[in-house]
Amino acid sequence: MSTAPVKERAYLVGLDHGQNGLMTEEESLRELGRLARTAGTVVVGQSVQRRPHPDPATYVGSGKLEEIKSARERTNYSLVVFDEQLSPAQQLRLESALEVKVLDRSALILDIFASRARTREARLQVELAQHEYLLPRLRGQWQHLERMEGAVGLRGPGETQLETDRRLIGQRIARLKREIDAVRRQRALHRRRRTREGVPVVALVGYTNAGKSSLLRTLAGAEVLAADTLFATLDPLTRRVGLPGNETILVTDTVGFIQKLPTQLISAFRATLEELESADLLLHVVDATSPAIEAQWATVMETLDGLGLAEKPMLAVLNKADGLTRNDGEPVTSEADLTRVEVTSPAPGAALLVSAVEGWGIDALRRRLAFELFGVRPEVSTLA
Ligand SMILES: Nc1nc2c(ncn2[C@@H]2O[C@H](COP(=O)(O)OP(=O)(O)OP(=O)(O)O)[C@@H](O)[C@H]2O)c(=O)[nH]1
Ligand SMILES: [Mg+2]
């Protein structure tokens, strides 16, 4: 007899506004599917409704709701996931109409963050975000779900808190904020020390799964967790990296961005993201093979803007070049092939083409960083 837990069967629902923001709804749903699988579910079906605005009561219209309901027979879903943040009232109504658990994109992302958080700092930040998300939803469906241990959308704050009233949750939020503040002060101290040492700091930013951690691993020659999953990295990690001309920099890996990132998470991760503020340069890592490259670029830029970092010096790196095709239609198989690739870069300025996994374009990147940060001229570095 198998004791393996039965996976939840997720059914995805999106809304096509006609002129969706950055991604087409199809791309957005594909991403939601990856999120759902990362959270440990099996995706069994999906449905998109074309409609200029969400229905205030049930997000989708009544006809669509019936269609989703009847899809249950065919797909046997145990969970319906909506691609945008639902209001607590919508979520409650949908749950009673569909008679299954209903989640939204934010809950899924929070769930993944909760399962990934390792350090005390990341745990504090995720827990704060979870509580802020749950607080307005406390009265609804969450109350009867807390016993389903390990179920998607329920990882985290713990059953006991869910059973207590809003006042206690409010107190917990206040305490978490104080603890995170302490972490912030600690980080600020480290940052000042680093600045005194005079070592420039480069922060890796980018869409989730772009290859930030892989690039740090290649640059630093160190063990850095990289994985083909969304939000593999939650904790900022800093490593020393050598550059031509005997120069040294610090490179910090950070949490990846995603479209429709819950606001609770952005504010909860402020302590971590403050690392970006003190960086001398942002290295924006882009997955050059992504069909949604423009939308991903724009999402990262918007998020940075929201964090007040739009004016930071930035260098774009187009990664995963090993997965591209050359101008003559043949696949890229060597570093030399990089000169025979044409990518439409979303970056306004010049961007470097690299493969973090193959190590291609990395020397050029080091030279470029040495030039940007120390004024080391390329000729000098080749002699060194
Ligand atoms: N083919 C190819 N795959 C790559 C390259 N760089 C990274 N990857 C793969 O892309 C996936 C994501 O890489 P990560 O380095 O974990 O990406 P990340 O940007 O740190 O992602 P998060 O931490 O989740 O935000 C992994 O499966 C990597 O092996 C590359 O240059 N070429
Ligand atoms: Mg990472």
CSV table of C-alpha atoms and ligand atoms in Angstrom, one decimal:
chain,number,residue,atom,x,y,z
A,1,MET,CA,0.0,0.0,0.0
A,2,SER,CA,1.4,3.4,-1.0
A,3,THR,CA,1.7,6.0,1.7
A,4,ALA,CA,2.6,8.7,-0.8
A,5,PRO,CA,0.2,11.6,-0.5
A,6,VAL,CA,-2.2,11.9,-3.4
A,7,LYS,CA,-1.5,15.0,-5.4
A,8,GLU,CA,-4.1,17.7,-5.7
A,9,ARG,CA,-5.6,18.0,-9.2
A,10,ALA,CA,-5.6,21.6,-10.3
A,11,TYR,CA,-7.8,23.3,-12.8
A,12,LEU,CA,-6.6,26.7,-14.0
A,13,VAL,CA,-8.8,29.7,-14.9
A,14,GLY,CA,-7.7,32.9,-16.6
A,15,LEU,CA,-9.3,36.0,-17.9
A,16,ASP,CA,-8.5,37.5,-21.3
A,17,HIS,CA,-9.1,41.2,-21.0
A,18,GLY,CA,-8.4,41.7,-24.7
A,19,GLN,CA,-5.4,43.8,-24.0
A,20,ASN,CA,-3.8,42.1,-21.1
A,21,GLY,CA,-0.9,44.0,-19.6
A,22,LEU,CA,2.5,42.4,-20.3
A,23,MET,CA,1.8,38.8,-21.2
A,24,THR,CA,-0.9,37.2,-23.3
A,25,GLU,CA,-3.3,35.2,-21.2
A,26,GLU,CA,-2.0,32.1,-22.8
A,27,GLU,CA,1.5,32.8,-21.6
A,28,SER,CA,0.3,33.8,-18.3
A,29,LEU,CA,-1.7,30.6,-17.9
A,30,ARG,CA,1.4,28.6,-19.0
A,31,GLU,CA,3.3,30.3,-16.2
A,32,LEU,CA,0.4,29.6,-13.7
A,33,GLY,CA,0.7,26.0,-14.7
A,34,ARG,CA,4.4,26.0,-13.8
A,35,LEU,CA,3.6,27.6,-10.5
A,36,ALA,CA,0.9,25.0,-9.8
A,37,ARG,CA,3.3,22.2,-10.6
A,38,THR,CA,6.0,23.8,-8.5
A,39,ALA,CA,3.5,23.9,-5.6
A,40,GLY,CA,3.1,20.1,-6.0
A,41,THR,CA,-0.2,19.8,-7.9
A,42,VAL,CA,-1.0,18.0,-11.2
A,43,VAL,CA,-2.6,20.3,-13.7
A,44,VAL,CA,-5.7,18.6,-15.2
A,45,GLY,CA,-7.3,21.3,-17.3
A,46,GLN,CA,-7.7,25.0,-17.9
A,47,SER,CA,-10.2,27.5,-19.1
A,48,VAL,CA,-10.0,31.1,-20.3
A,49,GLN,CA,-12.8,33.6,-20.5
A,50,ARG,CA,-12.7,36.6,-22.8
A,51,ARG,CA,-14.2,39.5,-20.9
A,52,PRO,CA,-13.2,43.1,-20.4
A,53,HIS,CA,-13.5,43.1,-16.6
A,54,PRO,CA,-13.7,40.5,-13.9
A,55,ASP,CA,-17.2,39.9,-12.5
A,56,PRO,CA,-17.1,41.6,-9.1
A,57,ALA,CA,-18.9,38.7,-7.5
A,58,THR,CA,-17.5,35.6,-9.0
A,59,TYR,CA,-14.6,36.9,-11.2
A,60,VAL,CA,-15.8,34.9,-14.2
A,61,GLY,CA,-19.4,35.2,-15.6
A,62,SER,CA,-22.1,32.8,-14.6
A,63,GLY,CA,-22.0,30.8,-17.9
A,64,LYS,CA,-18.3,30.3,-17.5
A,65,LEU,CA,-18.8,29.3,-13.9
A,66,GLU,CA,-21.2,26.5,-15.0
A,67,GLU,CA,-18.7,25.4,-17.6
A,68,ILE,CA,-15.9,25.1,-14.9
A,69,LYS,CA,-18.3,23.3,-12.7
A,70,SER,CA,-19.1,20.7,-15.3
A,71,ALA,CA,-15.5,20.2,-16.2
A,72,ARG,CA,-15.1,18.5,-12.9
A,73,GLU,CA,-16.7,15.3,-14.1
A,74,ARG,CA,-14.2,15.1,-17.0
A,75,THR,CA,-11.1,16.2,-15.1
A,76,ASN,CA,-11.8,15.2,-11.5
A,77,TYR,CA,-10.1,18.4,-10.2
A,78,SER,CA,-9.8,18.9,-6.5
A,79,LEU,CA,-8.7,22.5,-6.7
A,80,VAL,CA,-9.4,25.6,-8.9
A,81,VAL,CA,-6.7,28.2,-9.4
A,82,PHE,CA,-7.4,31.7,-10.7
A,83,ASP,CA,-4.7,33.6,-12.5
A,84,GLU,CA,-5.2,36.9,-10.6
A,85,GLN,CA,-5.7,37.9,-7.1
A,86,LEU,CA,-9.3,37.2,-6.0
A,87,SER,CA,-11.0,39.4,-3.4
A,88,PRO,CA,-11.8,37.5,-0.2
A,89,ALA,CA,-15.5,37.7,-1.1
A,90,GLN,CA,-15.0,36.3,-4.6
A,91,GLN,CA,-13.0,33.5,-3.3
A,92,LEU,CA,-15.7,32.6,-0.8
A,93,ARG,CA,-18.4,32.7,-3.4
A,94,LEU,CA,-16.5,30.7,-5.9
A,95,GLU,CA,-15.7,28.1,-3.2
A,96,SER,CA,-19.4,27.6,-2.4
A,97,ALA,CA,-20.4,27.6,-6.0
A,98,LEU,CA,-17.8,25.1,-7.1
A,99,GLU,CA,-17.7,23.1,-3.9
A,100,VAL,CA,-13.9,22.7,-4.0
A,101,LYS,CA,-11.0,24.7,-2.7
A,102,VAL,CA,-10.3,27.9,-4.7
A,103,LEU,CA,-6.9,29.6,-4.8
A,104,ASP,CA,-5.5,32.5,-6.7
A,105,ARG,CA,-2.1,33.1,-8.1
A,106,SER,CA,-0.9,35.0,-5.0
A,107,ALA,CA,-1.8,32.1,-2.7
A,108,LEU,CA,0.1,29.7,-5.0
A,109,ILE,CA,3.2,32.0,-4.9
A,110,LEU,CA,3.0,32.3,-1.2
A,111,ASP,CA,2.8,28.6,-0.9
A,112,ILE,CA,5.9,28.0,-3.0
A,113,PHE,CA,7.8,30.7,-1.0
A,114,ALA,CA,6.7,29.0,2.2
A,115,SER,CA,8.1,25.7,1.1
A,116,ARG,CA,11.3,27.2,-0.1
A,117,ALA,CA,12.1,29.5,2.8
A,118,ARG,CA,15.1,28.1,4.7
A,119,THR,CA,16.8,30.9,6.6
A,120,ARG,CA,15.2,32.5,9.6
A,121,GLU,CA,15.0,35.8,7.7
A,122,ALA,CA,13.2,34.3,4.7
A,123,ARG,CA,10.8,32.4,7.0
A,124,LEU,CA,9.9,35.6,8.8
A,125,GLN,CA,9.3,37.4,5.6
A,126,VAL,CA,7.1,34.7,4.1
A,127,GLU,CA,5.2,34.3,7.3
A,128,LEU,CA,4.4,38.0,7.4
A,129,ALA,CA,3.2,37.9,3.8
A,130,GLN,CA,1.1,34.9,4.5
A,131,HIS,CA,-0.6,36.5,7.5
A,132,GLU,CA,-1.3,39.7,5.6
A,133,TYR,CA,-2.8,37.6,2.9
A,134,LEU,CA,-4.9,35.5,5.2
A,135,LEU,CA,-6.1,38.2,7.5
A,136,PRO,CA,-9.0,39.5,5.4
A,137,ARG,CA,-9.8,35.9,4.5
A,138,LEU,CA,-9.9,34.5,8.0
A,139,ARG,CA,-13.6,34.4,8.4
A,140,GLY,CA,-14.2,32.4,5.3
A,141,GLN,CA,-13.1,29.0,4.0
A,142,TRP,CA,-9.8,28.9,5.7
A,143,GLN,CA,-11.3,27.9,9.0
A,144,HIS,CA,-12.4,24.5,7.9
A,145,LEU,CA,-9.3,23.7,6.0
A,146,GLU,CA,-6.6,23.9,8.6
A,147,ARG,CA,-6.8,20.3,9.4
A,148,MET,CA,-5.8,19.2,5.8
A,149,GLU,CA,-2.1,19.2,6.6
A,150,GLY,CA,0.2,19.7,3.7
A,151,ALA,CA,-2.6,20.7,1.3
A,152,VAL,CA,-1.7,23.4,-1.2
A,153,GLY,CA,-2.4,26.9,-0.1
A,154,LEU,CA,-2.2,26.0,3.5
A,155,ARG,CA,1.4,25.6,4.2
A,156,GLY,CA,2.9,28.0,6.6
A,157,PRO,CA,1.6,30.0,9.5
A,158,GLY,CA,0.3,26.9,11.2
A,159,GLU,CA,-3.1,25.7,12.3
A,160,THR,CA,-3.1,27.2,15.7
A,161,GLN,CA,-2.9,30.8,14.3
A,162,LEU,CA,-5.6,30.1,11.8
A,163,GLU,CA,-7.9,29.2,14.6
A,164,THR,CA,-7.3,32.3,16.6
A,165,ASP,CA,-9.0,35.5,16.0
A,166,ARG,CA,-8.0,38.5,14.0
A,167,ARG,CA,-6.7,40.4,16.9
A,168,LEU,CA,-4.1,37.7,17.6
A,169,ILE,CA,-3.1,37.6,13.9
A,170,GLY,CA,-2.7,41.4,14.1
A,171,GLN,CA,-0.4,41.1,17.1
A,172,ARG,CA,1.6,38.4,15.3
A,173,ILE,CA,2.0,40.7,12.3
A,174,ALA,CA,3.2,43.5,14.5
A,175,ARG,CA,5.8,41.2,16.1
A,176,LEU,CA,7.0,39.8,12.7
A,177,LYS,CA,7.4,43.4,11.5
A,178,ARG,CA,9.6,44.2,14.5
A,179,GLU,CA,11.7,41.1,14.0
A,180,ILE,CA,12.1,41.9,10.3
A,181,ASP,CA,13.1,45.4,11.3
A,182,ALA,CA,15.9,44.0,13.4
A,183,VAL,CA,17.0,41.9,10.5
A,184,ARG,CA,17.0,45.1,8.4
A,185,ARG,CA,19.2,46.9,10.8
A,186,GLN,CA,21.6,44.0,10.9
A,187,ARG,CA,21.8,44.0,7.1
A,188,ALA,CA,22.3,47.7,7.0
A,189,LEU,CA,25.3,47.3,9.3
A,190,HIS,CA,26.8,44.6,7.1
A,191,ARG,CA,26.3,46.9,4.1
A,192,ARG,CA,28.1,49.8,5.8
A,193,ARG,CA,31.0,47.5,6.6
A,194,ARG,CA,31.1,46.4,3.0
A,195,THR,CA,31.1,49.9,1.8
A,196,ARG,CA,33.9,50.8,4.1
A,197,GLU,CA,35.9,47.9,2.6
A,198,GLY,CA,35.3,49.6,-0.7
A,199,VAL,CA,34.4,46.5,-2.6
A,200,PRO,CA,31.8,47.2,-5.3
A,201,VAL,CA,28.6,45.2,-5.1
A,202,VAL,CA,26.8,43.8,-8.1
A,203,ALA,CA,23.3,42.5,-7.6
A,204,LEU,CA,21.8,39.9,-9.9
A,205,VAL,CA,18.2,40.7,-10.7
A,206,GLY,CA,15.8,39.1,-13.1
A,207,TYR,CA,12.7,37.1,-13.8
A,208,THR,CA,12.4,33.8,-11.9
A,209,ASN,CA,14.2,30.9,-13.6
A,210,ALA,CA,16.3,33.3,-15.8
A,211,GLY,CA,19.6,31.8,-14.5
A,212,LYS,CA,20.7,34.2,-11.9
A,213,SER,CA,22.0,31.6,-9.5
A,214,SER,CA,23.6,29.6,-12.3
A,215,LEU,CA,25.5,32.7,-13.4
A,216,LEU,CA,26.7,33.4,-9.8
A,217,ARG,CA,27.8,29.8,-9.6
A,218,THR,CA,29.8,30.2,-12.8
A,219,LEU,CA,31.2,33.5,-11.9
A,220,ALA,CA,32.2,32.6,-8.4
A,221,GLY,CA,33.0,29.0,-9.0
A,222,ALA,CA,31.0,28.2,-5.9
A,223,GLU,CA,28.2,26.0,-4.9
A,224,VAL,CA,25.0,27.9,-5.5
A,225,LEU,CA,21.6,26.3,-5.7
A,226,ALA,CA,20.2,26.5,-9.1
A,227,ALA,CA,17.2,24.5,-10.1
A,228,ASP,CA,14.6,24.3,-12.9
A,229,THR,CA,11.8,25.4,-10.7
A,230,LEU,CA,10.3,28.8,-10.0
A,231,PHE,CA,11.6,30.7,-7.0
A,232,ALA,CA,14.6,28.4,-6.3
A,233,THR,CA,16.3,31.3,-4.6
A,234,LEU,CA,14.7,33.1,-1.7
A,235,ASP,CA,17.7,34.2,0.4
A,236,PRO,CA,20.2,36.7,-0.9
A,237,LEU,CA,23.6,35.1,-1.2
A,238,THR,CA,26.8,37.0,-1.7
A,239,ARG,CA,30.0,35.7,-3.2
A,240,ARG,CA,33.4,37.1,-4.1
A,241,VAL,CA,34.1,37.2,-7.8
A,242,GLY,CA,37.5,37.9,-9.3
A,243,LEU,CA,37.8,40.2,-12.3
A,244,PRO,CA,40.6,41.1,-14.8
A,245,GLY,CA,43.2,43.5,-13.5
A,246,ASN,CA,43.2,41.6,-10.1
A,247,GLU,CA,40.0,43.3,-9.1
A,248,THR,CA,37.4,41.8,-6.8
A,249,ILE,CA,33.7,42.5,-6.5
A,250,LEU,CA,30.9,41.0,-4.5
A,251,VAL,CA,28.0,39.5,-6.4
A,252,THR,CA,24.6,39.1,-4.7
A,253,ASP,CA,22.0,36.7,-5.9
A,254,THR,CA,18.4,37.7,-5.1
A,255,VAL,CA,14.8,36.4,-5.3
A,256,GLY,CA,13.4,36.3,-8.8
A,257,PHE,CA,10.5,38.4,-9.9
A,258,ILE,CA,7.3,37.3,-11.6
A,259,GLN,CA,4.3,39.1,-13.0
A,260,LYS,CA,1.4,39.7,-10.6
A,261,LEU,CA,3.7,39.2,-7.6
A,262,PRO,CA,1.6,39.6,-4.6
A,263,THR,CA,2.1,43.0,-3.0
A,264,GLN,CA,2.3,41.4,0.4
A,265,LEU,CA,5.4,39.6,-0.8
A,266,ILE,CA,7.1,42.6,-2.2
A,267,SER,CA,6.7,44.5,1.0
A,268,ALA,CA,7.6,41.5,3.1
A,269,PHE,CA,10.8,41.0,1.1
A,270,ARG,CA,11.8,44.6,1.4
A,271,ALA,CA,14.5,43.7,3.9
A,272,THR,CA,16.0,41.4,1.4
A,273,LEU,CA,15.5,43.6,-1.6
A,274,GLU,CA,17.2,46.5,0.2
A,275,GLU,CA,20.4,44.7,-0.8
A,276,LEU,CA,19.7,46.0,-4.2
A,277,GLU,CA,19.6,49.6,-3.1
A,278,SER,CA,23.2,49.5,-2.0
A,279,ALA,CA,24.4,47.7,-5.1
A,280,ASP,CA,26.7,49.7,-7.4
A,281,LEU,CA,25.4,47.9,-10.5
A,282,LEU,CA,22.4,45.7,-11.3
A,283,LEU,CA,23.1,42.8,-13.6
A,284,HIS,CA,19.8,42.0,-15.2
A,285,VAL,CA,19.7,38.4,-16.2
A,286,VAL,CA,17.3,37.5,-19.0
A,287,ASP,CA,16.3,34.1,-20.3
A,288,ALA,CA,17.0,34.7,-24.0
A,289,THR,CA,15.1,31.5,-25.0
A,290,SER,CA,11.9,32.5,-23.3
A,291,PRO,CA,9.0,33.2,-25.7
A,292,ALA,CA,7.8,35.8,-23.2
A,293,ILE,CA,11.2,37.6,-23.1
A,294,GLU,CA,9.7,41.1,-23.6
A,295,ALA,CA,7.0,40.7,-21.0
A,296,GLN,CA,9.6,39.3,-18.5
A,297,TRP,CA,11.9,42.2,-19.1
A,298,ALA,CA,9.1,44.6,-18.6
A,299,THR,CA,7.9,42.9,-15.4
A,300,VAL,CA,11.4,43.1,-13.9
A,301,MET,CA,11.7,46.8,-14.9
A,302,GLU,CA,8.3,47.6,-13.4
A,303,THR,CA,9.1,45.8,-10.2
A,304,LEU,CA,12.4,47.6,-9.9
A,305,ASP,CA,10.6,50.9,-10.5
A,306,GLY,CA,8.2,50.0,-7.7
A,307,LEU,CA,11.2,49.5,-5.5
A,308,GLY,CA,12.6,52.9,-6.4
A,309,LEU,CA,15.5,51.3,-8.3
A,310,ALA,CA,14.8,52.4,-11.8
A,311,GLU,CA,17.7,54.8,-11.9
A,312,LYS,CA,20.4,52.3,-10.8
A,313,PRO,CA,23.1,51.5,-13.4
A,314,MET,CA,22.2,48.3,-15.1
A,315,LEU,CA,23.8,45.9,-17.4
A,316,ALA,CA,21.7,43.4,-19.3
A,317,VAL,CA,22.9,39.8,-19.8
A,318,LEU,CA,21.1,37.5,-22.2
A,319,ASN,CA,21.5,34.1,-20.7
A,320,LYS,CA,20.9,30.5,-22.0
A,321,ALA,CA,22.5,31.4,-25.3
A,322,ASP,CA,23.2,27.7,-25.7
A,323,GLY,CA,19.6,27.2,-26.4
A,324,LEU,CA,19.5,29.7,-29.3
A,325,THR,CA,19.8,29.2,-33.0
A,326,ARG,CA,22.4,30.8,-35.3
A,327,ASN,CA,21.6,33.1,-38.1
A,328,ASP,CA,21.9,30.2,-40.5
A,329,GLY,CA,19.3,28.2,-38.6
A,330,GLU,CA,21.7,25.8,-37.0
A,331,PRO,CA,21.8,25.4,-33.2
A,332,VAL,CA,24.4,27.2,-31.2
A,333,THR,CA,27.0,24.6,-30.1
A,334,SER,CA,30.1,26.6,-29.1
A,335,GLU,CA,31.2,30.0,-27.6
A,336,ALA,CA,32.3,31.1,-31.0
A,337,ASP,CA,28.8,30.7,-32.3
A,338,LEU,CA,27.7,33.5,-30.0
A,339,THR,CA,28.8,36.0,-32.7
A,340,ARG,CA,26.5,34.4,-35.2
A,341,VAL,CA,23.3,34.8,-33.2
A,342,GLU,CA,20.8,37.6,-33.5
A,343,VAL,CA,18.5,38.1,-30.6
A,344,THR,CA,16.1,40.9,-30.4
A,345,SER,CA,17.2,42.2,-27.0
A,346,PRO,CA,14.5,43.8,-24.9
A,347,ALA,CA,17.3,45.9,-23.3
A,348,PRO,CA,17.7,49.5,-24.6
A,349,GLY,CA,21.5,49.4,-24.6
A,350,ALA,CA,24.0,46.8,-25.6
A,351,ALA,CA,23.5,43.4,-23.9
A,352,LEU,CA,26.0,40.6,-23.4
A,353,LEU,CA,25.1,37.2,-24.6
A,354,VAL,CA,26.2,34.4,-22.2
A,355,SER,CA,25.5,30.8,-21.3
A,356,ALA,CA,25.9,30.4,-17.5
A,357,VAL,CA,25.7,26.6,-17.8
A,358,GLU,CA,28.3,26.3,-20.6
A,359,GLY,CA,30.5,29.1,-19.3
A,360,TRP,CA,30.3,31.0,-22.7
A,361,GLY,CA,30.6,34.7,-22.8
A,362,ILE,CA,31.7,34.7,-19.2
A,363,ASP,CA,35.2,36.1,-19.8
A,364,ALA,CA,33.6,38.9,-21.8
A,365,LEU,CA,31.3,39.6,-18.9
A,366,ARG,CA,34.2,39.8,-16.5
A,367,ARG,CA,36.0,42.2,-18.7
A,368,ARG,CA,32.9,44.3,-19.1
A,369,LEU,CA,32.4,44.4,-15.3
A,370,ALA,CA,36.0,45.3,-14.8
A,371,PHE,CA,35.6,48.2,-17.2
A,372,GLU,CA,32.3,49.4,-15.7
A,373,LEU,CA,33.4,49.2,-12.1
A,374,PHE,CA,37.1,49.9,-12.2
A,375,GLY,CA,37.7,51.4,-15.6
A,376,VAL,CA,40.0,48.5,-16.5
A,377,ARG,CA,40.6,48.7,-20.2
A,378,PRO,CA,40.0,45.5,-22.2
A,379,GLU,CA,43.5,45.5,-23.8
A,380,VAL,CA,45.1,45.6,-20.3
A,381,SER,CA,43.0,42.7,-19.1
A,382,THR,CA,44.0,40.4,-22.0
A,383,LEU,CA,47.6,41.1,-21.3
A,384,ALA,CA,47.1,40.3,-17.6
B,1,LIG,N1,20.4,25.7,-21.1
B,1,LIG,C1,20.7,26.6,-20.1
B,1,LIG,N2,20.0,26.5,-19.0
B,1,LIG,C2,20.3,27.3,-18.0
B,1,LIG,C3,21.3,28.3,-18.2
B,1,LIG,N3,21.4,29.0,-17.0
B,1,LIG,C4,20.5,28.5,-16.2
B,1,LIG,N4,19.8,27.5,-16.8
B,1,LIG,C5,18.8,26.6,-16.2
B,1,LIG,O1,17.7,27.4,-15.9
B,1,LIG,C6,17.1,26.9,-14.7
B,1,LIG,C7,17.0,28.0,-13.6
B,1,LIG,O2,18.3,28.4,-13.3
B,1,LIG,P1,18.6,29.2,-11.9
B,1,LIG,O3,20.0,29.6,-11.9
B,1,LIG,O4,18.1,28.4,-10.7
B,1,LIG,O5,17.6,30.5,-12.2
B,1,LIG,P2,17.3,31.7,-11.1
B,1,LIG,O6,17.2,32.9,-12.0
B,1,LIG,O7,18.3,31.7,-10.0
B,1,LIG,O8,15.8,31.3,-10.7
B,1,LIG,P3,15.1,31.6,-9.3
B,1,LIG,O9,16.1,31.5,-8.2
B,1,LIG,O10,14.0,30.6,-9.3
B,1,LIG,O11,14.5,33.0,-9.5
B,1,LIG,C8,18.0,25.8,-14.2
B,1,LIG,O12,17.4,24.5,-14.6
B,1,LIG,C9,19.3,26.0,-14.9
B,1,LIG,O13,20.0,24.8,-15.1
B,1,LIG,C10,22.0,28.4,-19.4
B,1,LIG,O14,22.9,29.2,-19.6
B,1,LIG,N5,21.7,27.5,-20.4
B,2,MG,MG,18.0,31.5,-8.1
